[in-house]
PDB file of C-alpha atoms in Angstrom:
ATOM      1  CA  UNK A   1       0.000   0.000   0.000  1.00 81.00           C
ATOM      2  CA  UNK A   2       2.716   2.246   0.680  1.00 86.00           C
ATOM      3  CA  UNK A   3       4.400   2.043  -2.715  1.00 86.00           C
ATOM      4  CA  UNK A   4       1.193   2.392  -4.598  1.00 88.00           C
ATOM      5  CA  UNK A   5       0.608   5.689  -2.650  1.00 93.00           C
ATOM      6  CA  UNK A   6       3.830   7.004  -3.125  1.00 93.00           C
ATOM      7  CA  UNK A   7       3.575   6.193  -6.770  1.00 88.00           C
ATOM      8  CA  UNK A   8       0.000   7.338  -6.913  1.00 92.00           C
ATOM      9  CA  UNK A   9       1.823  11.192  -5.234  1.00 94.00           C
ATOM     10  CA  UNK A  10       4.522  10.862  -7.211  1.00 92.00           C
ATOM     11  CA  UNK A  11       2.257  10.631 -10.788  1.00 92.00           C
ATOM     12  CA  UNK A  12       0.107  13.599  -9.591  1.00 94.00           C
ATOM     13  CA  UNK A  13       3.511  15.625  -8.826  1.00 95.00           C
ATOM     14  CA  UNK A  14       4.785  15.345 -12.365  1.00 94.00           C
ATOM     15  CA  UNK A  15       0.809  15.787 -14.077  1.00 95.00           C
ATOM     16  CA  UNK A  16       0.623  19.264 -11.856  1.00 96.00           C
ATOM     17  CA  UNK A  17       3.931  20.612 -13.034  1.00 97.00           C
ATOM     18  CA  UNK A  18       3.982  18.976 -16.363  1.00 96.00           C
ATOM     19  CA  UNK A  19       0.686  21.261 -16.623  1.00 97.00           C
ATOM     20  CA  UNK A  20       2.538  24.054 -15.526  1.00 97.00           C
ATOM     21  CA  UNK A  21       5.873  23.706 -18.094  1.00 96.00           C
ATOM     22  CA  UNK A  22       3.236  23.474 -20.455  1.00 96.00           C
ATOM     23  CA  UNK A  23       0.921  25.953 -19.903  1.00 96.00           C
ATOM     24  CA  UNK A  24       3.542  28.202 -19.531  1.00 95.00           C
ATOM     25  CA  UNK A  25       5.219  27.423 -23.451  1.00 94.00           C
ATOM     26  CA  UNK A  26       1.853  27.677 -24.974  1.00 93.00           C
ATOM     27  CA  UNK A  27       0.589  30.717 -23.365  1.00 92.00           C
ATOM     28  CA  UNK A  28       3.862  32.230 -25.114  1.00 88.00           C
ATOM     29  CA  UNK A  29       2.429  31.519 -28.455  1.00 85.00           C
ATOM     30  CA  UNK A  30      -0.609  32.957 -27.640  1.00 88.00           C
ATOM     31  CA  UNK A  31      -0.265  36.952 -27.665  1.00 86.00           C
ATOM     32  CA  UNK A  32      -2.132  39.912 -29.346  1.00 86.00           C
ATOM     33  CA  UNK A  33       0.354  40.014 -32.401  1.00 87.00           C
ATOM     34  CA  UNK A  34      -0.384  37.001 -33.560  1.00 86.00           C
ATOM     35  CA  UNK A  35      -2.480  36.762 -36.172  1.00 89.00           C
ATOM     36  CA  UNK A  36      -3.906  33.278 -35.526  1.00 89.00           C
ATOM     37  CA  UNK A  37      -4.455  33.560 -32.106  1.00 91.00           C
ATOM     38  CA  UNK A  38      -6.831  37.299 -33.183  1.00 93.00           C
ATOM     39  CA  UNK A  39      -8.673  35.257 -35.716  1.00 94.00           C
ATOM     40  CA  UNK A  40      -9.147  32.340 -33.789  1.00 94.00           C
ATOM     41  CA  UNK A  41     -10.189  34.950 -31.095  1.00 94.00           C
ATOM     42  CA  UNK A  42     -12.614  36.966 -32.999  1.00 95.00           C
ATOM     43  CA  UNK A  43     -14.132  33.193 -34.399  1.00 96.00           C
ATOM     44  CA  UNK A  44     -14.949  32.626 -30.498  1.00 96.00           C
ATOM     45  CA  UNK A  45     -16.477  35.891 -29.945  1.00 96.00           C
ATOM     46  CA  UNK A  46     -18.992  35.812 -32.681  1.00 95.00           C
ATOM     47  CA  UNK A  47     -19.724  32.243 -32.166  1.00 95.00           C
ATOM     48  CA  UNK A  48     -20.522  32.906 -28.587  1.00 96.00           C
ATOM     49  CA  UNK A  49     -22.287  36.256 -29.948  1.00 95.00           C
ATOM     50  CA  UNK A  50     -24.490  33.969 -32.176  1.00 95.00           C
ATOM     51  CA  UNK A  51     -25.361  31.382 -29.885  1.00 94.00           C
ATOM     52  CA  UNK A  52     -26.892  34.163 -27.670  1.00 93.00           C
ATOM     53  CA  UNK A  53     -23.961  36.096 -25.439  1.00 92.00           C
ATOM     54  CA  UNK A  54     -24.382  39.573 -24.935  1.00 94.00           C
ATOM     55  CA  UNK A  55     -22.070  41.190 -26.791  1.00 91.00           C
ATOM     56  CA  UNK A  56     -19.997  43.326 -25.111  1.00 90.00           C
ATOM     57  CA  UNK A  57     -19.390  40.515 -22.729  1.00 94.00           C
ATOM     58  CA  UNK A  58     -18.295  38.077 -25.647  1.00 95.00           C
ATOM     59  CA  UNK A  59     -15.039  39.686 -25.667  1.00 94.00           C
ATOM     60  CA  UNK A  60     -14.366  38.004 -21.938  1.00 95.00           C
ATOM     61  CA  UNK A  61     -16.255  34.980 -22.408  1.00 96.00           C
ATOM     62  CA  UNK A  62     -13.870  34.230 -26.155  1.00 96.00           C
ATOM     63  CA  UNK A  63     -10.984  35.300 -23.885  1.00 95.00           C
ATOM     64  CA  UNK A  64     -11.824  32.632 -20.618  1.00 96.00           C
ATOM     65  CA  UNK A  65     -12.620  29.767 -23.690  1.00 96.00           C
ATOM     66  CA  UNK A  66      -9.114  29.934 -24.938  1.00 95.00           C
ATOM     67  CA  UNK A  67      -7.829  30.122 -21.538  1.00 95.00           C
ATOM     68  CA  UNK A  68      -9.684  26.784 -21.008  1.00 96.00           C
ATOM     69  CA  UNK A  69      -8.164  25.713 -24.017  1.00 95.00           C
ATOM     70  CA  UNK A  70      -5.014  26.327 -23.397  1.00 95.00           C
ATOM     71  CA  UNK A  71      -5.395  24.488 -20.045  1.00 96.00           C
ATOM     72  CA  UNK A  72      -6.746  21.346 -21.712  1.00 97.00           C
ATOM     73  CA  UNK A  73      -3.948  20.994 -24.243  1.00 97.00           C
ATOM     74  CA  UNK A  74      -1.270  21.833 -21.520  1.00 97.00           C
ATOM     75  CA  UNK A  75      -3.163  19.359 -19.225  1.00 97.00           C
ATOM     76  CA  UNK A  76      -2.965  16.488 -22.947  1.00 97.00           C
ATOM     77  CA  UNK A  77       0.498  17.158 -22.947  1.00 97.00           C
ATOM     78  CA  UNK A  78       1.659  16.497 -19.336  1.00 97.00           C
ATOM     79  CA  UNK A  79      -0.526  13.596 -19.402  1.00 97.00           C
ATOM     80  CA  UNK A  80       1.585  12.072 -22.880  1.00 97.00           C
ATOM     81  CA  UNK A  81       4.593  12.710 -21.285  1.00 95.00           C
ATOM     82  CA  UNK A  82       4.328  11.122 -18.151  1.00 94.00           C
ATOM     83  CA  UNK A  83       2.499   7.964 -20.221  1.00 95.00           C
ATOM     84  CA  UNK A  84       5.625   7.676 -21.876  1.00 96.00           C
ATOM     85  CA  UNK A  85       8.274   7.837 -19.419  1.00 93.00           C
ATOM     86  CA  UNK A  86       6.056   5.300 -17.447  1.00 92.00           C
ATOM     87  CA  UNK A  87       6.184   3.451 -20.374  1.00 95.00           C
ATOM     88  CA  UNK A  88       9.568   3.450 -21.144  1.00 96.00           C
ATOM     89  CA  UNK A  89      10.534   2.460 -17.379  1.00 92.00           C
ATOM     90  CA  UNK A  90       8.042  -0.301 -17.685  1.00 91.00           C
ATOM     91  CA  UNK A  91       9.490  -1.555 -20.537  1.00 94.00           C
ATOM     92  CA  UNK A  92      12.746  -1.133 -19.222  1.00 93.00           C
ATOM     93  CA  UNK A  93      12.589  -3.588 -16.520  1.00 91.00           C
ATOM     94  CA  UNK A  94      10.592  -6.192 -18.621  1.00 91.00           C
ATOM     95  CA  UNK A  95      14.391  -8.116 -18.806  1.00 91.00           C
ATOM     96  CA  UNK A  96      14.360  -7.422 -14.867  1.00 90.00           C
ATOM     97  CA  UNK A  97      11.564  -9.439 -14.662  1.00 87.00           C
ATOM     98  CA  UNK A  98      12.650 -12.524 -16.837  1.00 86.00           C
ATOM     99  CA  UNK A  99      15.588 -12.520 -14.515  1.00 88.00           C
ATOM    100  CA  UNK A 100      13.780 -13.186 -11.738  1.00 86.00           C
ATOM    101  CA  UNK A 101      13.699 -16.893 -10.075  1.00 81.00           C
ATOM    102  CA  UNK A 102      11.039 -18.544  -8.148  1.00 79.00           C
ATOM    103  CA  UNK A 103      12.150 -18.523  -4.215  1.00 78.00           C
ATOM    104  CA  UNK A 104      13.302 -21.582  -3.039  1.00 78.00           C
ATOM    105  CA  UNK A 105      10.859 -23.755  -0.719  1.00 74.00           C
ATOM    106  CA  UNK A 106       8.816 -27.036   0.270  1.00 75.00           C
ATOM    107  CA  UNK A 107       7.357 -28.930  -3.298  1.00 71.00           C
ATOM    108  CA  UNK A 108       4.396 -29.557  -3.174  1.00 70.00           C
ATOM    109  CA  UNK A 109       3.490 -33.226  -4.421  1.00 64.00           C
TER     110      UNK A 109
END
């Protein structure tokens, strides 16, 4: 129990500042002169206009859903990259394993 807990805080140690490393390089692509992020922007705020926002709120509300965005994709990413280092550890001590003896004891007959 105590390894799977420490494992368990371990995981959720690297997923928190995975998300963090992450957020933090894509929020540097996103910035008022760049022209994809304004479009993308402006496609937001009359989407949310035409769905029913008010509109001089939609500026906000485009504005908190690429925050969220951003926040999903950073969360994607820390996720991946802890899946793979987990993965590549795992694999790692699949020889480990084959190594391994039974322990020596009674037979059963």
């Amino acid at each position: 129990n105590l390894g799977g807990s420490v494992g368990i805080a371990l995981l959720s140690t690297w997923l928190v500042r995975g998300t963090q490393e992450h957020r933090a390089d894509l929020v540097g692509h996103v910035s008022a002169h760049d022209a994809g992020y304004l479009e993308r922007l402006e496609q937001v705020r009359q989407g949310l206009i035409a769905n029913g926002a008010p509109p001089g709120q939609a500026h906000d509300m485009a504005l908190a859903v690429i925050s969220r965005t951003v926040d999903r994709q950073a969360e994607m990413l820390a996720f991946l990259h802890d899946f793979t280092t987990l993965a590549l550890v795992f694999f790692t001590l699949i020889p480990v394993v084959l190594l391994l003896r039974r322990p020596a004891g009674p037979r059963k007959h």
